[in-house]
Amino acid sequence: MRSTADPDLARLRFVLTRPSHPGNIGAAARALRTMGFERLALVAPARFPDPEATALAAGADAVLATAALHATLPDALADCTLALGLSARRRGVSLPELDPRAAAAVVWTALRRGETVALVFGNERTGLENDELARCHVMVRIPSVDDFSSLNLAQAVQVMAYELRMVERADAAAATTTAPAREPPAGGADMERFFDHLFAALHTIDFHKGRAPITIEQRLRKLFLRAKPDARELRVLHGILSDAERMARLAGRATSEQTAQQGQDRAAGAGKGADGDQ
Ligand code: SAH
């Protein structure tokens, strides 16, 4: 399982408080396993172990086998520095309230800081009691509709586990996209040298054709400043511009040689004419 790869996961647990249906314990184990989590803690379950739990775990047996059993919620939270209580209803306890997505971000930040975190779920019928919620730092409410707000216990576990996985994946993706050591973007002076070269080259190739260059120069400036090229990329761009300038000069020389030749031809022709006149 993944916890060996990510030590932070060993400090995250899903706590089911007084679950009455063993099937929900199994389904919660399955929900955790599908999202790559594995630490289940059970506070005074009505029946556990139980064949119904095993059946609904659908193969997530290791999660059940390693589930921690506690007599009370304070026992389950003894080493936790952050506890988030999931509740469909705002109880008499006033706690900061988050939705699962925001809660997932909070959980990962805490885990990355080395904290031990619990997500606490309530009993199927009563939910989390006030004294249970009072042990939590934050309340998490899945934004269900007001007149039918209560999800099945294992489904609430699934929603939370899914949101946690999404944050984990986003973090991993961000880490890999920023990972390749990229050269830092070129500094202002280098960018200005590049712009001088670019604008001069545009003149050389007669890009503006008599129009005022200012608008296009501003657009190009914006484009290249947004791209943040590094020194190596600027070298390539300078190379392209130098080649374009060289080709323009060659073409210009060829044209002027051609013009000169034509001039000479014309002069010679005129001479001939003059000769003929003679
Ligand atoms: N009848 C209970 C609901 C129990 S559902 C009540 O009204 O509180 C079992 C557990 O699933 C809840 O204690 C809670 O931890 C979780 N749960 C269900 N629906 C939820 C929701 N909309 N938001 C957050 N947690 C929810």
PDB file of C-alpha atoms and ligand atoms in Angstrom:
ATOM      1  CA  MET A   1       0.000   0.000   0.000  1.00  0.00           C
ATOM      2  CA  ARG A   2       1.020   3.594  -0.453  1.00  0.00           C
ATOM      3  CA  SER A   3       1.620   4.653   3.130  1.00  0.00           C
ATOM      4  CA  THR A   4       5.097   3.166   2.975  1.00  0.00           C
ATOM      5  CA  ALA A   5       5.835   5.671   0.168  1.00  0.00           C
ATOM      6  CA  ASP A   6       4.237   8.648   1.874  1.00  0.00           C
ATOM      7  CA  PRO A   7       4.929   8.704   5.625  1.00  0.00           C
ATOM      8  CA  ASP A   8       2.420  11.549   6.082  1.00  0.00           C
ATOM      9  CA  LEU A   9      -0.434   9.130   5.378  1.00  0.00           C
ATOM     10  CA  ALA A  10       0.415   7.132   8.489  1.00  0.00           C
ATOM     11  CA  ARG A  11      -0.656  10.215  10.460  1.00  0.00           C
ATOM     12  CA  LEU A  12      -4.125  10.413   8.898  1.00  0.00           C
ATOM     13  CA  ARG A  13      -6.976   8.365  10.292  1.00  0.00           C
ATOM     14  CA  PHE A  14     -10.680   8.046   9.606  1.00  0.00           C
ATOM     15  CA  VAL A  15     -12.550   7.591  12.869  1.00  0.00           C
ATOM     16  CA  LEU A  16     -16.005   5.992  12.867  1.00  0.00           C
ATOM     17  CA  THR A  17     -17.741   6.836  16.112  1.00  0.00           C
ATOM     18  CA  ARG A  18     -20.165   4.223  17.438  1.00  0.00           C
ATOM     19  CA  PRO A  19     -20.989   2.695  14.036  1.00  0.00           C
ATOM     20  CA  SER A  20     -24.057   0.473  14.398  1.00  0.00           C
ATOM     21  CA  HIS A  21     -23.968  -1.354  11.044  1.00  0.00           C
ATOM     22  CA  PRO A  22     -20.922  -3.530  10.349  1.00  0.00           C
ATOM     23  CA  GLY A  23     -21.721  -3.224   6.655  1.00  0.00           C
ATOM     24  CA  ASN A  24     -20.923   0.477   6.881  1.00  0.00           C
ATOM     25  CA  ILE A  25     -17.546  -0.311   8.446  1.00  0.00           C
ATOM     26  CA  GLY A  26     -16.745  -2.605   5.519  1.00  0.00           C
ATOM     27  CA  ALA A  27     -17.984  -0.083   2.955  1.00  0.00           C
ATOM     28  CA  ALA A  28     -15.946   2.664   4.642  1.00  0.00           C
ATOM     29  CA  ALA A  29     -12.847   0.428   4.489  1.00  0.00           C
ATOM     30  CA  ARG A  30     -13.468  -0.030   0.775  1.00  0.00           C
ATOM     31  CA  ALA A  31     -13.941   3.723   0.314  1.00  0.00           C
ATOM     32  CA  LEU A  32     -10.581   4.391   1.972  1.00  0.00           C
ATOM     33  CA  ARG A  33      -8.789   1.700   0.019  1.00  0.00           C
ATOM     34  CA  THR A  34     -10.026   2.984  -3.356  1.00  0.00           C
ATOM     35  CA  MET A  35      -8.586   6.423  -2.606  1.00  0.00           C
ATOM     36  CA  GLY A  36      -5.282   5.093  -1.272  1.00  0.00           C
ATOM     37  CA  PHE A  37      -5.932   5.538   2.458  1.00  0.00           C
ATOM     38  CA  GLU A  38      -5.855   2.798   4.996  1.00  0.00           C
ATOM     39  CA  ARG A  39      -6.053   3.923   8.601  1.00  0.00           C
ATOM     40  CA  LEU A  40      -9.453   3.226  10.047  1.00  0.00           C
ATOM     41  CA  ALA A  41     -10.213   3.709  13.736  1.00  0.00           C
ATOM     42  CA  LEU A  42     -13.402   2.424  15.316  1.00  0.00           C
ATOM     43  CA  VAL A  43     -14.853   3.834  18.499  1.00  0.00           C
ATOM     44  CA  ALA A  44     -17.113   1.355  20.298  1.00  0.00           C
ATOM     45  CA  PRO A  45     -18.517  -0.325  17.194  1.00  0.00           C
ATOM     46  CA  ALA A  46     -21.774  -2.256  17.792  1.00  0.00           C
ATOM     47  CA  ARG A  47     -20.355  -5.331  16.013  1.00  0.00           C
ATOM     48  CA  PHE A  48     -16.797  -5.844  14.851  1.00  0.00           C
ATOM     49  CA  PRO A  49     -15.270  -7.941  13.378  1.00  0.00           C
ATOM     50  CA  ASP A  50     -18.292  -9.131  11.468  1.00  0.00           C
ATOM     51  CA  PRO A  51     -18.866 -11.086   8.235  1.00  0.00           C
ATOM     52  CA  GLU A  52     -21.010  -8.231   6.915  1.00  0.00           C
ATOM     53  CA  ALA A  53     -18.096  -5.813   7.323  1.00  0.00           C
ATOM     54  CA  THR A  54     -15.809  -8.228   5.508  1.00  0.00           C
ATOM     55  CA  ALA A  55     -18.345  -8.707   2.706  1.00  0.00           C
ATOM     56  CA  LEU A  56     -18.820  -4.977   2.108  1.00  0.00           C
ATOM     57  CA  ALA A  57     -15.084  -4.294   2.300  1.00  0.00           C
ATOM     58  CA  ALA A  58     -14.954  -6.178  -1.021  1.00  0.00           C
ATOM     59  CA  GLY A  59     -11.313  -7.104  -0.630  1.00  0.00           C
ATOM     60  CA  ALA A  60     -10.113  -4.127   1.400  1.00  0.00           C
ATOM     61  CA  ASP A  61      -9.377  -6.679   4.114  1.00  0.00           C
ATOM     62  CA  ALA A  62      -6.096  -5.131   5.183  1.00  0.00           C
ATOM     63  CA  VAL A  63      -7.891  -1.914   6.171  1.00  0.00           C
ATOM     64  CA  LEU A  64     -10.233  -3.933   8.405  1.00  0.00           C
ATOM     65  CA  ALA A  65      -7.434  -6.093   9.776  1.00  0.00           C
ATOM     66  CA  THR A  66      -5.404  -3.063  10.846  1.00  0.00           C
ATOM     67  CA  ALA A  67      -8.365  -1.004  12.109  1.00  0.00           C
ATOM     68  CA  ALA A  68      -7.684   0.414  15.570  1.00  0.00           C
ATOM     69  CA  LEU A  69     -10.344  -0.209  18.207  1.00  0.00           C
ATOM     70  CA  HIS A  70     -11.020   2.391  20.905  1.00  0.00           C
ATOM     71  CA  ALA A  71     -13.473   2.525  23.772  1.00  0.00           C
ATOM     72  CA  THR A  72     -14.000   6.279  23.576  1.00  0.00           C
ATOM     73  CA  LEU A  73     -13.505   9.127  21.114  1.00  0.00           C
ATOM     74  CA  PRO A  74     -10.922  10.876  23.351  1.00  0.00           C
ATOM     75  CA  ASP A  75      -8.915   7.636  23.232  1.00  0.00           C
ATOM     76  CA  ALA A  76      -9.045   7.629  19.433  1.00  0.00           C
ATOM     77  CA  LEU A  77      -7.954  11.264  19.309  1.00  0.00           C
ATOM     78  CA  ALA A  78      -5.325  11.087  22.066  1.00  0.00           C
ATOM     79  CA  ASP A  79      -2.342  11.753  19.769  1.00  0.00           C
ATOM     80  CA  CYS A  80      -4.173  13.888  17.208  1.00  0.00           C
ATOM     81  CA  THR A  81      -3.261  17.542  16.776  1.00  0.00           C
ATOM     82  CA  LEU A  82      -6.142  18.233  14.407  1.00  0.00           C
ATOM     83  CA  ALA A  83      -9.611  16.649  14.395  1.00  0.00           C
ATOM     84  CA  LEU A  84     -12.267  17.439  11.834  1.00  0.00           C
ATOM     85  CA  GLY A  85     -15.810  16.341  12.664  1.00  0.00           C
ATOM     86  CA  LEU A  86     -18.142  15.497   9.804  1.00  0.00           C
ATOM     87  CA  SER A  87     -21.704  16.460  10.423  1.00  0.00           C
ATOM     88  CA  ALA A  88     -24.722  17.051   8.232  1.00  0.00           C
ATOM     89  CA  ARG A  89     -26.159  19.417  10.785  1.00  0.00           C
ATOM     90  CA  ARG A  90     -24.801  22.393  12.632  1.00  0.00           C
ATOM     91  CA  ARG A  91     -24.973  21.377  16.250  1.00  0.00           C
ATOM     92  CA  GLY A  92     -24.932  23.473  19.383  1.00  0.00           C
ATOM     93  CA  VAL A  93     -21.146  23.599  19.159  1.00  0.00           C
ATOM     94  CA  SER A  94     -19.822  26.593  17.279  1.00  0.00           C
ATOM     95  CA  LEU A  95     -16.885  25.512  15.174  1.00  0.00           C
ATOM     96  CA  PRO A  96     -15.362  26.858  12.000  1.00  0.00           C
ATOM     97  CA  GLU A  97     -17.189  25.111   9.161  1.00  0.00           C
ATOM     98  CA  LEU A  98     -15.560  23.901   5.948  1.00  0.00           C
ATOM     99  CA  ASP A  99     -16.756  21.961   2.933  1.00  0.00           C
ATOM    100  CA  PRO A 100     -14.853  18.756   2.103  1.00  0.00           C
ATOM    101  CA  ARG A 101     -12.691  20.407  -0.554  1.00  0.00           C
ATOM    102  CA  ALA A 102     -11.459  23.160   1.731  1.00  0.00           C
ATOM    103  CA  ALA A 103     -11.097  20.636   4.553  1.00  0.00           C
ATOM    104  CA  ALA A 104      -8.946  18.386   2.362  1.00  0.00           C
ATOM    105  CA  ALA A 105      -6.535  21.252   1.747  1.00  0.00           C
ATOM    106  CA  VAL A 106      -6.368  21.959   5.484  1.00  0.00           C
ATOM    107  CA  VAL A 107      -5.743  18.279   6.227  1.00  0.00           C
ATOM    108  CA  TRP A 108      -2.867  17.993   3.742  1.00  0.00           C
ATOM    109  CA  THR A 109      -1.252  21.188   4.973  1.00  0.00           C
ATOM    110  CA  ALA A 110      -1.360  19.830   8.521  1.00  0.00           C
ATOM    111  CA  LEU A 111      -0.019  16.419   7.468  1.00  0.00           C
ATOM    112  CA  ARG A 112       2.848  18.029   5.556  1.00  0.00           C
ATOM    113  CA  ARG A 113       3.670  19.972   8.742  1.00  0.00           C
ATOM    114  CA  GLY A 114       3.976  16.680  10.584  1.00  0.00           C
ATOM    115  CA  GLU A 115       0.646  16.825  12.398  1.00  0.00           C
ATOM    116  CA  THR A 116      -1.539  13.837  13.229  1.00  0.00           C
ATOM    117  CA  VAL A 117      -5.024  14.307  11.812  1.00  0.00           C
ATOM    118  CA  ALA A 118      -8.387  12.616  12.395  1.00  0.00           C
ATOM    119  CA  LEU A 119     -11.562  12.798  10.345  1.00  0.00           C
ATOM    120  CA  VAL A 120     -14.379  11.951  12.711  1.00  0.00           C
ATOM    121  CA  PHE A 121     -17.684  10.485  11.551  1.00  0.00           C
ATOM    122  CA  GLY A 122     -20.798   9.967  13.641  1.00  0.00           C
ATOM    123  CA  ASN A 123     -23.255   7.210  14.329  1.00  0.00           C
ATOM    124  CA  GLU A 124     -25.719   6.384  11.539  1.00  0.00           C
ATOM    125  CA  ARG A 125     -28.784   7.437  13.469  1.00  0.00           C
ATOM    126  CA  THR A 126     -27.647  10.171  15.810  1.00  0.00           C
ATOM    127  CA  GLY A 127     -24.679  11.602  13.944  1.00  0.00           C
ATOM    128  CA  LEU A 128     -21.943  13.245  16.001  1.00  0.00           C
ATOM    129  CA  GLU A 129     -23.242  14.276  19.407  1.00  0.00           C
ATOM    130  CA  ASN A 130     -22.386  17.719  20.774  1.00  0.00           C
ATOM    131  CA  ASP A 131     -19.770  16.324  23.140  1.00  0.00           C
ATOM    132  CA  GLU A 132     -18.140  14.429  20.256  1.00  0.00           C
ATOM    133  CA  LEU A 133     -18.132  17.474  17.988  1.00  0.00           C
ATOM    134  CA  ALA A 134     -16.705  19.503  20.864  1.00  0.00           C
ATOM    135  CA  ARG A 135     -13.549  17.356  20.619  1.00  0.00           C
ATOM    136  CA  CYS A 136     -13.013  18.578  17.053  1.00  0.00           C
ATOM    137  CA  HIS A 137     -11.297  21.733  15.842  1.00  0.00           C
ATOM    138  CA  VAL A 138     -13.325  22.093  12.669  1.00  0.00           C
ATOM    139  CA  MET A 139     -16.698  20.908  11.408  1.00  0.00           C
ATOM    140  CA  VAL A 140     -16.977  19.610   7.867  1.00  0.00           C
ATOM    141  CA  ARG A 141     -20.342  19.645   6.160  1.00  0.00           C
ATOM    142  CA  ILE A 142     -20.921  18.025   2.794  1.00  0.00           C
ATOM    143  CA  PRO A 143     -23.147  20.610   1.114  1.00  0.00           C
ATOM    144  CA  SER A 144     -26.180  18.396   0.592  1.00  0.00           C
ATOM    145  CA  VAL A 145     -29.699  19.805   0.227  1.00  0.00           C
ATOM    146  CA  ASP A 146     -31.268  21.188   3.400  1.00  0.00           C
ATOM    147  CA  ASP A 147     -34.344  18.962   3.433  1.00  0.00           C
ATOM    148  CA  PHE A 148     -32.403  15.681   2.919  1.00  0.00           C
ATOM    149  CA  SER A 149     -28.938  16.411   4.184  1.00  0.00           C
ATOM    150  CA  SER A 150     -27.734  13.138   5.623  1.00  0.00           C
ATOM    151  CA  LEU A 151     -25.553  10.823   3.515  1.00  0.00           C
ATOM    152  CA  ASN A 152     -24.977   7.199   4.301  1.00  0.00           C
ATOM    153  CA  LEU A 153     -21.956   6.947   6.631  1.00  0.00           C
ATOM    154  CA  ALA A 154     -19.685   5.112   4.167  1.00  0.00           C
ATOM    155  CA  GLN A 155     -20.675   7.484   1.382  1.00  0.00           C
ATOM    156  CA  ALA A 156     -19.713  10.454   3.531  1.00  0.00           C
ATOM    157  CA  VAL A 157     -16.362   8.717   4.114  1.00  0.00           C
ATOM    158  CA  GLN A 158     -16.034   8.258   0.353  1.00  0.00           C
ATOM    159  CA  VAL A 159     -16.663  11.930  -0.404  1.00  0.00           C
ATOM    160  CA  MET A 160     -14.024  13.035   2.091  1.00  0.00           C
ATOM    161  CA  ALA A 161     -11.502  10.420   0.925  1.00  0.00           C
ATOM    162  CA  TYR A 162     -12.059  11.489  -2.683  1.00  0.00           C
ATOM    163  CA  GLU A 163     -11.457  15.153  -1.929  1.00  0.00           C
ATOM    164  CA  LEU A 164      -8.310  14.264  -0.026  1.00  0.00           C
ATOM    165  CA  ARG A 165      -7.057  12.282  -2.975  1.00  0.00           C
ATOM    166  CA  MET A 166      -7.778  15.121  -5.372  1.00  0.00           C
ATOM    167  CA  VAL A 167      -5.652  17.505  -3.311  1.00  0.00           C
ATOM    168  CA  GLU A 168      -2.899  14.909  -3.066  1.00  0.00           C
ATOM    169  CA  ARG A 169      -2.908  14.419  -6.841  1.00  0.00           C
ATOM    170  CA  ALA A 170      -2.919  18.151  -7.528  1.00  0.00           C
ATOM    171  CA  ASP A 171       0.067  18.572  -5.190  1.00  0.00           C
ATOM    172  CA  ALA A 172       1.908  15.703  -6.873  1.00  0.00           C
ATOM    173  CA  ALA A 173       1.204  17.132 -10.333  1.00  0.00           C
ATOM    174  CA  ALA A 174       2.398  20.566  -9.249  1.00  0.00           C
ATOM    175  CA  ALA A 175       5.562  19.009  -7.844  1.00  0.00           C
ATOM    176  CA  THR A 176       6.357  17.166 -11.086  1.00  0.00           C
ATOM    177  CA  THR A 177       5.599  20.092 -13.384  1.00  0.00           C
ATOM    178  CA  THR A 178       7.841  22.394 -11.439  1.00  0.00           C
ATOM    179  CA  ALA A 179      10.430  19.679 -10.850  1.00  0.00           C
ATOM    180  CA  PRO A 180      12.544  19.865 -14.014  1.00  0.00           C
ATOM    181  CA  ALA A 181      15.226  22.329 -13.033  1.00  0.00           C
ATOM    182  CA  ARG A 182      14.425  25.208 -15.329  1.00  0.00           C
ATOM    183  CA  GLU A 183      16.888  27.998 -15.879  1.00  0.00           C
ATOM    184  CA  PRO A 184      15.643  31.194 -14.278  1.00  0.00           C
ATOM    185  CA  PRO A 185      14.037  33.675 -16.678  1.00  0.00           C
ATOM    186  CA  ALA A 186      16.386  36.197 -18.256  1.00  0.00           C
ATOM    187  CA  GLY A 187      16.811  39.477 -16.395  1.00  0.00           C
ATOM    188  CA  GLY A 188      15.603  42.911 -17.505  1.00  0.00           C
ATOM    189  CA  ALA A 189      18.862  43.967 -19.175  1.00  0.00           C
ATOM    190  CA  ASP A 190      19.010  40.775 -21.259  1.00  0.00           C
ATOM    191  CA  MET A 191      15.376  41.226 -22.255  1.00  0.00           C
ATOM    192  CA  GLU A 192      16.086  44.822 -23.331  1.00  0.00           C
ATOM    193  CA  ARG A 193      19.052  43.678 -25.438  1.00  0.00           C
ATOM    194  CA  PHE A 194      16.779  41.125 -27.047  1.00  0.00           C
ATOM    195  CA  PHE A 195      14.075  43.724 -27.745  1.00  0.00           C
ATOM    196  CA  ASP A 196      16.687  46.081 -29.305  1.00  0.00           C
ATOM    197  CA  HIS A 197      17.821  43.258 -31.538  1.00  0.00           C
ATOM    198  CA  LEU A 198      14.260  42.199 -32.400  1.00  0.00           C
ATOM    199  CA  PHE A 199      13.105  45.704 -33.285  1.00  0.00           C
ATOM    200  CA  ALA A 200      16.252  46.407 -35.299  1.00  0.00           C
ATOM    201  CA  ALA A 201      15.782  43.134 -37.170  1.00  0.00           C
ATOM    202  CA  LEU A 202      12.176  44.042 -37.961  1.00  0.00           C
ATOM    203  CA  HIS A 203      13.482  47.242 -39.544  1.00  0.00           C
ATOM    204  CA  THR A 204      16.145  45.365 -41.438  1.00  0.00           C
ATOM    205  CA  ILE A 205      13.623  42.963 -42.957  1.00  0.00           C
ATOM    206  CA  ASP A 206      11.287  45.925 -43.605  1.00  0.00           C
ATOM    207  CA  PHE A 207       8.528  44.367 -41.545  1.00  0.00           C
ATOM    208  CA  HIS A 208       6.779  47.684 -40.883  1.00  0.00           C
ATOM    209  CA  LYS A 209       6.611  48.808 -44.505  1.00  0.00           C
ATOM    210  CA  GLY A 210       6.354  52.450 -43.599  1.00  0.00           C
ATOM    211  CA  ARG A 211       3.872  51.949 -40.734  1.00  0.00           C
ATOM    212  CA  ALA A 212       4.701  53.238 -37.250  1.00  0.00           C
ATOM    213  CA  PRO A 213       6.392  50.374 -35.341  1.00  0.00           C
ATOM    214  CA  ILE A 214       5.178  51.334 -31.846  1.00  0.00           C
ATOM    215  CA  THR A 215       2.032  49.157 -31.604  1.00  0.00           C
ATOM    216  CA  ILE A 216       3.633  45.983 -32.866  1.00  0.00           C
ATOM    217  CA  GLU A 217       6.676  46.596 -30.676  1.00  0.00           C
ATOM    218  CA  GLN A 218       4.438  46.902 -27.612  1.00  0.00           C
ATOM    219  CA  ARG A 219       2.620  43.680 -28.505  1.00  0.00           C
ATOM    220  CA  LEU A 220       5.861  41.797 -29.006  1.00  0.00           C
ATOM    221  CA  ARG A 221       7.166  43.129 -25.727  1.00  0.00           C
ATOM    222  CA  LYS A 222       4.068  41.828 -23.910  1.00  0.00           C
ATOM    223  CA  LEU A 223       4.328  38.467 -25.626  1.00  0.00           C
ATOM    224  CA  PHE A 224       7.984  37.881 -24.736  1.00  0.00           C
ATOM    225  CA  LEU A 225       7.685  39.242 -21.207  1.00  0.00           C
ATOM    226  CA  ARG A 226       4.791  36.813 -20.625  1.00  0.00           C
ATOM    227  CA  ALA A 227       6.842  33.914 -22.006  1.00  0.00           C
ATOM    228  CA  LYS A 228       9.727  34.693 -19.604  1.00  0.00           C
ATOM    229  CA  PRO A 229      12.447  33.153 -21.799  1.00  0.00           C
ATOM    230  CA  ASP A 230      15.630  32.038 -20.080  1.00  0.00           C
ATOM    231  CA  ALA A 231      19.156  32.905 -21.231  1.00  0.00           C
ATOM    232  CA  ARG A 232      19.449  29.853 -23.452  1.00  0.00           C
ATOM    233  CA  GLU A 233      16.143  30.575 -25.155  1.00  0.00           C
ATOM    234  CA  LEU A 234      17.193  34.184 -25.702  1.00  0.00           C
ATOM    235  CA  ARG A 235      20.395  32.969 -27.354  1.00  0.00           C
ATOM    236  CA  VAL A 236      18.318  30.925 -29.819  1.00  0.00           C
ATOM    237  CA  LEU A 237      16.107  33.943 -30.554  1.00  0.00           C
ATOM    238  CA  HIS A 238      19.157  36.196 -31.071  1.00  0.00           C
ATOM    239  CA  GLY A 239      20.541  33.548 -33.439  1.00  0.00           C
ATOM    240  CA  ILE A 240      17.331  33.517 -35.463  1.00  0.00           C
ATOM    241  CA  LEU A 241      17.302  37.319 -35.669  1.00  0.00           C
ATOM    242  CA  SER A 242      20.965  37.462 -36.712  1.00  0.00           C
ATOM    243  CA  ASP A 243      20.307  34.947 -39.478  1.00  0.00           C
ATOM    244  CA  ALA A 244      17.247  36.886 -40.611  1.00  0.00           C
ATOM    245  CA  GLU A 245      19.347  40.085 -40.698  1.00  0.00           C
ATOM    246  CA  ARG A 246      22.132  38.340 -42.601  1.00  0.00           C
ATOM    247  CA  MET A 247      19.674  36.992 -45.162  1.00  0.00           C
ATOM    248  CA  ALA A 248      18.088  40.420 -45.491  1.00  0.00           C
ATOM    249  CA  ARG A 249      21.526  41.963 -46.077  1.00  0.00           C
ATOM    250  CA  LEU A 250      22.374  39.302 -48.654  1.00  0.00           C
ATOM    251  CA  ALA A 251      19.054  39.849 -50.360  1.00  0.00           C
ATOM    252  CA  GLY A 252      19.610  43.603 -50.186  1.00  0.00           C
ATOM    253  CA  ARG A 253      23.094  43.242 -51.667  1.00  0.00           C
ATOM    254  CA  ALA A 254      21.784  40.988 -54.405  1.00  0.00           C
ATOM    255  CA  THR A 255      19.061  43.500 -55.148  1.00  0.00           C
ATOM    256  CA  SER A 256      21.452  46.431 -55.237  1.00  0.00           C
ATOM    257  CA  GLU A 257      23.900  44.447 -57.382  1.00  0.00           C
ATOM    258  CA  GLN A 258      20.982  43.624 -59.635  1.00  0.00           C
ATOM    259  CA  THR A 259      19.933  47.259 -59.708  1.00  0.00           C
ATOM    260  CA  ALA A 260      23.494  48.318 -60.390  1.00  0.00           C
ATOM    261  CA  GLN A 261      23.750  45.722 -63.159  1.00  0.00           C
ATOM    262  CA  GLN A 262      20.480  46.897 -64.596  1.00  0.00           C
ATOM    263  CA  GLY A 263      21.821  50.440 -64.425  1.00  0.00           C
ATOM    264  CA  GLN A 264      24.965  49.352 -66.199  1.00  0.00           C
ATOM    265  CA  ASP A 265      22.903  47.469 -68.765  1.00  0.00           C
ATOM    266  CA  ARG A 266      20.768  50.504 -69.294  1.00  0.00           C
ATOM    267  CA  ALA A 267      23.851  52.670 -69.606  1.00  0.00           C
ATOM    268  CA  ALA A 268      25.389  50.196 -72.049  1.00  0.00           C
ATOM    269  CA  GLY A 269      22.139  50.066 -73.997  1.00  0.00           C
ATOM    270  CA  ALA A 270      22.036  53.827 -74.083  1.00  0.00           C
ATOM    271  CA  GLY A 271      25.635  53.822 -75.298  1.00  0.00           C
ATOM    272  CA  LYS A 272      24.697  51.327 -77.986  1.00  0.00           C
ATOM    273  CA  GLY A 273      21.847  53.540 -78.965  1.00  0.00           C
ATOM    274  CA  ALA A 274      24.197  56.419 -79.072  1.00  0.00           C
ATOM    275  CA  ASP A 275      26.558  54.326 -81.143  1.00  0.00           C
ATOM    276  CA  GLY A 276      23.708  53.413 -83.423  1.00  0.00           C
ATOM    277  CA  ASP A 277      22.854  57.007 -83.693  1.00  0.00           C
ATOM    278  CA  GLN A 278      26.330  57.721 -84.776  1.00  0.00           C
TER     279      GLN A 278
HETATM  280  N1  SAH B   1     -28.874  11.299  11.237  1.00  0.00           N
HETATM  281  C1  SAH B   1     -27.565  11.833  11.371  1.00  0.00           C
HETATM  282  C2  SAH B   1     -26.753  11.508  10.194  1.00  0.00           C
HETATM  283  C3  SAH B   1     -25.888  10.417  10.399  1.00  0.00           C
HETATM  284  S1  SAH B   1     -25.104   9.931   8.965  1.00  0.00           S
HETATM  285  C4  SAH B   1     -27.587  13.319  11.488  1.00  0.00           C
HETATM  286  O1  SAH B   1     -28.551  13.904  11.042  1.00  0.00           O
HETATM  287  O2  SAH B   1     -26.609  13.872  11.947  1.00  0.00           O
HETATM  288  C5  SAH B   1     -23.614   9.291   9.605  1.00  0.00           C
HETATM  289  C6  SAH B   1     -22.430  10.211   9.506  1.00  0.00           C
HETATM  290  O3  SAH B   1     -22.101  10.466   8.153  1.00  0.00           O
HETATM  291  C7  SAH B   1     -22.602  11.574  10.123  1.00  0.00           C
HETATM  292  O4  SAH B   1     -22.439  11.562  11.511  1.00  0.00           O
HETATM  293  C8  SAH B   1     -21.494  12.336   9.467  1.00  0.00           C
HETATM  294  O5  SAH B   1     -20.259  12.050  10.069  1.00  0.00           O
HETATM  295  C9  SAH B   1     -21.538  11.761   8.058  1.00  0.00           C
HETATM  296  N2  SAH B   1     -22.397  12.565   7.207  1.00  0.00           N
HETATM  297  C10 SAH B   1     -23.547  12.239   6.603  1.00  0.00           C
HETATM  298  N3  SAH B   1     -24.029  13.259   5.871  1.00  0.00           N
HETATM  299  C11 SAH B   1     -23.167  14.259   6.003  1.00  0.00           C
HETATM  300  C12 SAH B   1     -23.073  15.581   5.475  1.00  0.00           C
HETATM  301  N4  SAH B   1     -23.995  16.084   4.672  1.00  0.00           N
HETATM  302  N5  SAH B   1     -22.015  16.330   5.800  1.00  0.00           N
HETATM  303  C13 SAH B   1     -21.043  15.846   6.613  1.00  0.00           C
HETATM  304  N6  SAH B   1     -21.073  14.623   7.138  1.00  0.00           N
HETATM  305  C14 SAH B   1     -22.108  13.830   6.832  1.00  0.00           C
END
